[in-house]
PDB file of C-alpha atoms in Angstrom:
ATOM      1  CA  MET A   1      -9.590   6.237  14.983  1.00 54.00           C
ATOM      2  CA  SER A   2      -7.420   3.551  13.435  1.00 77.00           C
ATOM      3  CA  ILE A   3      -3.793   4.067  12.460  1.00 84.00           C
ATOM      4  CA  ILE A   4      -4.900   3.651   8.836  1.00 87.00           C
ATOM      5  CA  GLY A   5      -7.519   6.357   9.311  1.00 83.00           C
ATOM      6  CA  GLU A   6      -4.859   8.756  10.546  1.00 88.00           C
ATOM      7  CA  LEU A   7      -2.528   8.155   7.590  1.00 92.00           C
ATOM      8  CA  MET A   8      -4.866   8.044   4.573  1.00 93.00           C
ATOM      9  CA  GLN A   9      -5.764  11.104   2.555  1.00 94.00           C
ATOM     10  CA  GLU A  10      -7.999  11.557  -0.461  1.00 94.00           C
ATOM     11  CA  GLU A  11      -5.224  12.555  -2.887  1.00 96.00           C
ATOM     12  CA  LEU A  12      -3.465   9.251  -2.117  1.00 98.00           C
ATOM     13  CA  ILE A  13      -6.309   6.998  -3.242  1.00 98.00           C
ATOM     14  CA  ASP A  14      -6.193   5.565  -6.759  1.00 98.00           C
ATOM     15  CA  LEU A  15      -9.282   3.496  -7.557  1.00 97.00           C
ATOM     16  CA  SER A  16      -8.283   2.575 -11.097  1.00 96.00           C
ATOM     17  CA  CYS A  17      -4.542   1.980 -11.332  1.00 97.00           C
ATOM     18  CA  GLY A  18      -3.821   0.464 -14.746  1.00 96.00           C
ATOM     19  CA  ILE A  19      -0.034   0.189 -14.437  1.00 96.00           C
ATOM     20  CA  THR A  20       1.255  -3.297 -15.287  1.00 95.00           C
ATOM     21  CA  SER A  21       4.925  -3.274 -14.189  1.00 95.00           C
ATOM     22  CA  LYS A  22       6.293  -2.962 -10.669  1.00 96.00           C
ATOM     23  CA  ARG A  23       9.088  -0.592 -11.731  1.00 95.00           C
ATOM     24  CA  LYS A  24       6.669   1.764 -13.515  1.00 97.00           C
ATOM     25  CA  PHE A  25       4.258   1.536 -10.590  1.00 98.00           C
ATOM     26  CA  PHE A  26       6.936   2.599  -8.107  1.00 98.00           C
ATOM     27  CA  LYS A  27       8.293   5.377 -10.359  1.00 98.00           C
ATOM     28  CA  THR A  28       4.835   6.818 -11.035  1.00 98.00           C
ATOM     29  CA  LYS A  29       3.588   6.643  -7.454  1.00 98.00           C
ATOM     30  CA  VAL A  30       6.801   7.996  -5.948  1.00 98.00           C
ATOM     31  CA  GLU A  31       6.524  11.071  -8.203  1.00 98.00           C
ATOM     32  CA  VAL A  32       3.110  11.745  -6.639  1.00 98.00           C
ATOM     33  CA  LEU A  33       4.566  11.291  -3.146  1.00 98.00           C
ATOM     34  CA  LYS A  34       7.472  13.631  -3.930  1.00 98.00           C
ATOM     35  CA  GLY A  35       5.063  16.198  -5.377  1.00 98.00           C
ATOM     36  CA  LEU A  36       3.164  16.178  -2.074  1.00 98.00           C
ATOM     37  CA  LYS A  37       6.481  16.471  -0.186  1.00 98.00           C
ATOM     38  CA  LEU A  38       5.890  13.227   1.704  1.00 98.00           C
ATOM     39  CA  VAL A  39       9.133  11.419   0.817  1.00 98.00           C
ATOM     40  CA  GLU A  40      12.820  12.138   0.347  1.00 98.00           C
ATOM     41  CA  GLU A  41      14.568  11.867  -3.028  1.00 97.00           C
ATOM     42  CA  THR A  42      16.051   8.577  -1.777  1.00 97.00           C
ATOM     43  CA  TYR A  43      12.640   6.928  -1.332  1.00 97.00           C
ATOM     44  CA  LEU A  44      12.313   5.287  -4.766  1.00 97.00           C
ATOM     45  CA  LYS A  45      15.655   3.490  -4.634  1.00 97.00           C
ATOM     46  CA  SER A  46      15.101   2.506  -1.029  1.00 97.00           C
ATOM     47  CA  VAL A  47      11.599   1.043  -1.473  1.00 97.00           C
ATOM     48  CA  ILE A  48      12.718  -0.986  -4.524  1.00 97.00           C
ATOM     49  CA  GLU A  49      15.767  -2.348  -2.668  1.00 97.00           C
ATOM     50  CA  ARG A  50      13.759  -3.156   0.445  1.00 96.00           C
ATOM     51  CA  GLU A  51      11.108  -4.973  -1.605  1.00 96.00           C
ATOM     52  CA  LYS A  52      13.839  -7.196  -3.104  1.00 95.00           C
ATOM     53  CA  GLU A  53      15.257  -7.993   0.336  1.00 96.00           C
ATOM     54  CA  TYR A  54      11.992  -8.206   2.319  1.00 95.00           C
ATOM     55  CA  PRO A  55       9.048  -8.909   0.002  1.00 97.00           C
ATOM     56  CA  THR A  56       5.633  -7.558   0.990  1.00 96.00           C
ATOM     57  CA  GLY A  57       3.133  -9.543  -1.082  1.00 97.00           C
ATOM     58  CA  LEU A  58       0.331 -11.200   0.883  1.00 97.00           C
ATOM     59  CA  LYS A  59      -2.085 -13.787  -0.469  1.00 96.00           C
ATOM     60  CA  LEU A  60      -4.978 -13.790   1.962  1.00 95.00           C
ATOM     61  CA  ALA A  61      -8.190 -15.842   1.907  1.00 91.00           C
ATOM     62  CA  ASN A  62     -10.259 -13.377  -0.143  1.00 90.00           C
ATOM     63  CA  VAL A  63      -7.725 -11.050  -1.729  1.00 97.00           C
ATOM     64  CA  SER A  64      -4.049 -10.414  -2.477  1.00 97.00           C
ATOM     65  CA  VAL A  65      -2.313  -7.246  -1.333  1.00 98.00           C
ATOM     66  CA  ALA A  66       1.183  -5.794  -1.313  1.00 98.00           C
ATOM     67  CA  ILE A  67       2.329  -3.357   1.352  1.00 97.00           C
ATOM     68  CA  PRO A  68       5.677  -1.920   0.228  1.00 97.00           C
ATOM     69  CA  HIS A  69       7.461   0.296   2.719  1.00 95.00           C
ATOM     70  CA  THR A  70      10.959   1.358   3.687  1.00 93.00           C
ATOM     71  CA  SER A  71      12.906   2.828   6.596  1.00 92.00           C
ATOM     72  CA  ILE A  72      11.832   6.045   8.313  1.00 93.00           C
ATOM     73  CA  ASN A  73      14.754   8.171   7.113  1.00 95.00           C
ATOM     74  CA  HIS A  74      13.222   8.243   3.599  1.00 97.00           C
ATOM     75  CA  ILE A  75       9.872   9.593   4.862  1.00 97.00           C
ATOM     76  CA  LYS A  76       9.104  13.288   5.424  1.00 97.00           C
ATOM     77  CA  LYS A  77       5.476  12.876   6.553  1.00 96.00           C
ATOM     78  CA  PRO A  78       3.580   9.663   7.307  1.00 96.00           C
ATOM     79  CA  PHE A  79       1.084   8.344   4.740  1.00 97.00           C
ATOM     80  CA  ILE A  80      -0.729   5.397   3.206  1.00 97.00           C
ATOM     81  CA  TYR A  81      -1.103   5.408  -0.585  1.00 98.00           C
ATOM     82  CA  PHE A  82      -4.047   3.147  -1.509  1.00 98.00           C
ATOM     83  CA  ASN A  83      -4.078   1.670  -5.031  1.00 98.00           C
ATOM     84  CA  ARG A  84      -6.787  -0.581  -6.447  1.00 98.00           C
ATOM     85  CA  LEU A  85      -5.324  -2.338  -9.487  1.00 97.00           C
ATOM     86  CA  MET A  86      -7.423  -2.697 -12.639  1.00 95.00           C
ATOM     87  CA  ASN A  87      -5.534  -5.828 -13.634  1.00 90.00           C
ATOM     88  CA  LYS A  88      -3.465  -8.318 -11.697  1.00 86.00           C
ATOM     89  CA  LYS A  89      -0.252  -8.086 -13.692  1.00 92.00           C
ATOM     90  CA  ILE A  90       2.201  -6.557 -11.214  1.00 97.00           C
ATOM     91  CA  GLU A  91       4.204  -9.312  -9.536  1.00 97.00           C
ATOM     92  CA  PHE A  92       5.329  -9.190  -5.923  1.00 97.00           C
ATOM     93  CA  ILE A  93       6.928 -11.955  -3.898  1.00 97.00           C
ATOM     94  CA  GLN A  94       4.989 -13.426  -0.971  1.00 97.00           C
ATOM     95  CA  MET A  95       6.162 -12.068   2.376  1.00 95.00           C
ATOM     96  CA  GLY A  96       8.483 -14.537   4.091  1.00 94.00           C
ATOM     97  CA  THR A  97       9.423 -16.378   0.872  1.00 94.00           C
ATOM     98  CA  ASP A  98      11.967 -15.954  -1.908  1.00 93.00           C
ATOM     99  CA  ASP A  99       9.998 -17.151  -4.901  1.00 94.00           C
ATOM    100  CA  VAL A 100       6.228 -17.395  -4.347  1.00 96.00           C
ATOM    101  CA  ILE A 101       4.610 -14.894  -6.731  1.00 97.00           C
ATOM    102  CA  VAL A 102       1.633 -12.791  -5.648  1.00 97.00           C
ATOM    103  CA  LYS A 103      -0.297 -10.618  -8.096  1.00 97.00           C
ATOM    104  CA  PRO A 104      -2.068  -8.152  -5.812  1.00 98.00           C
ATOM    105  CA  ASP A 105      -5.517  -6.654  -6.173  1.00 97.00           C
ATOM    106  CA  TYR A 106      -4.397  -3.727  -3.989  1.00 98.00           C
ATOM    107  CA  ILE A 107      -1.089  -2.056  -3.213  1.00 98.00           C
ATOM    108  CA  LEU A 108      -0.865   0.025  -0.062  1.00 98.00           C
ATOM    109  CA  MET A 109       2.382   1.985  -0.008  1.00 98.00           C
ATOM    110  CA  LEU A 110       3.280   2.863   3.569  1.00 96.00           C
ATOM    111  CA  GLY A 111       5.258   5.820   4.836  1.00 95.00           C
ATOM    112  CA  ILE A 112       5.873   5.404   8.548  1.00 92.00           C
ATOM    113  CA  LYS A 113       7.809   7.829  10.766  1.00 90.00           C
ATOM    114  CA  GLU A 114       7.418   5.895  14.036  1.00 86.00           C
ATOM    115  CA  PRO A 115       8.969   2.404  13.821  1.00 81.00           C
ATOM    116  CA  ARG A 116       6.870   1.123  16.738  1.00 82.00           C
ATOM    117  CA  GLU A 117       3.684   1.897  14.747  1.00 83.00           C
ATOM    118  CA  GLN A 118       4.731  -0.362  11.865  1.00 85.00           C
ATOM    119  CA  VAL A 119       3.789  -3.692  13.469  1.00 85.00           C
ATOM    120  CA  ASN A 120       0.385  -2.384  14.599  1.00 89.00           C
ATOM    121  CA  LEU A 121      -0.301  -0.839  11.190  1.00 91.00           C
ATOM    122  CA  LEU A 122       0.587  -4.044   9.335  1.00 91.00           C
ATOM    123  CA  ALA A 123      -1.616  -6.043  11.725  1.00 92.00           C
ATOM    124  CA  GLU A 124      -4.495  -3.596  11.177  1.00 93.00           C
ATOM    125  CA  ILE A 125      -4.171  -3.878   7.380  1.00 94.00           C
ATOM    126  CA  ILE A 126      -4.017  -7.688   7.459  1.00 94.00           C
ATOM    127  CA  ASN A 127      -6.981  -7.853   9.843  1.00 94.00           C
ATOM    128  CA  LEU A 128      -9.128  -5.672   7.574  1.00 94.00           C
ATOM    129  CA  PHE A 129      -8.208  -7.510   4.384  1.00 96.00           C
ATOM    130  CA  ASN A 130      -8.964 -10.849   6.057  1.00 95.00           C
ATOM    131  CA  GLN A 131     -12.593  -9.741   6.507  1.00 95.00           C
ATOM    132  CA  LYS A 132     -14.700 -10.881   3.558  1.00 96.00           C
ATOM    133  CA  GLU A 133     -17.261  -8.070   4.008  1.00 96.00           C
ATOM    134  CA  PHE A 134     -14.518  -5.424   4.027  1.00 96.00           C
ATOM    135  CA  VAL A 135     -12.927  -6.836   0.868  1.00 96.00           C
ATOM    136  CA  THR A 136     -16.311  -6.901  -0.883  1.00 97.00           C
ATOM    137  CA  SER A 137     -16.953  -3.298   0.177  1.00 96.00           C
ATOM    138  CA  ILE A 138     -13.640  -1.922  -1.091  1.00 96.00           C
ATOM    139  CA  ARG A 139     -13.967  -3.943  -4.282  1.00 96.00           C
ATOM    140  CA  ASN A 140     -17.384  -2.345  -4.906  1.00 97.00           C
ATOM    141  CA  ALA A 141     -16.482   1.187  -3.746  1.00 97.00           C
ATOM    142  CA  LYS A 142     -17.059   3.740  -6.484  1.00 97.00           C
ATOM    143  CA  SER A 143     -15.503   6.821  -4.883  1.00 97.00           C
ATOM    144  CA  LYS A 144     -12.545   7.935  -2.815  1.00 96.00           C
ATOM    145  CA  LYS A 145     -15.020   9.060  -0.162  1.00 95.00           C
ATOM    146  CA  GLU A 146     -16.348   5.498   0.161  1.00 96.00           C
ATOM    147  CA  ILE A 147     -12.804   4.162   0.567  1.00 96.00           C
ATOM    148  CA  MET A 148     -12.075   6.770   3.234  1.00 94.00           C
ATOM    149  CA  GLU A 149     -15.246   5.806   5.116  1.00 93.00           C
ATOM    150  CA  LEU A 150     -14.349   2.113   4.961  1.00 93.00           C
ATOM    151  CA  PHE A 151     -10.914   2.850   6.428  1.00 89.00           C
ATOM    152  CA  ASP A 152     -12.479   5.157   9.045  1.00 84.00           C
ATOM    153  CA  VAL A 153     -10.651   8.270   7.815  1.00 71.00           C
ATOM    154  CA  LYS A 154     -11.736  11.409   9.686  1.00 60.00           C
TER     155      LYS A 154
END
């Protein structure tokens, strides 16, 4: 099973996120994560600060994604929170730049407890989202179950 498959869970899949501001997105999603006891109280501030310092937007060939994450001390249990955006209004900055704006189709919030897994997980996400067939499949998925199958969640 993939790292993604180990970290995704049905209650952390939002197929129709209509939020249009990054701040509201983070506040709303972090409340869900806190309710499931997956993150510390410090997570919200930390993920916002880290995103400013190390942007996570990615404009790939077929899709744009953002993969916000923060250091392990703000995570209680590992997770991936999958969000398919209904509009492309939330602005992220392209990874590795200071000013290139990316408006993602998907936001995958990552909660990683093992730092050595981070590089492999990011590579796995980028590899999947670089595959045109995969992007078409998640774009057309109508249920959380379909998303879980596409990410090989057991």
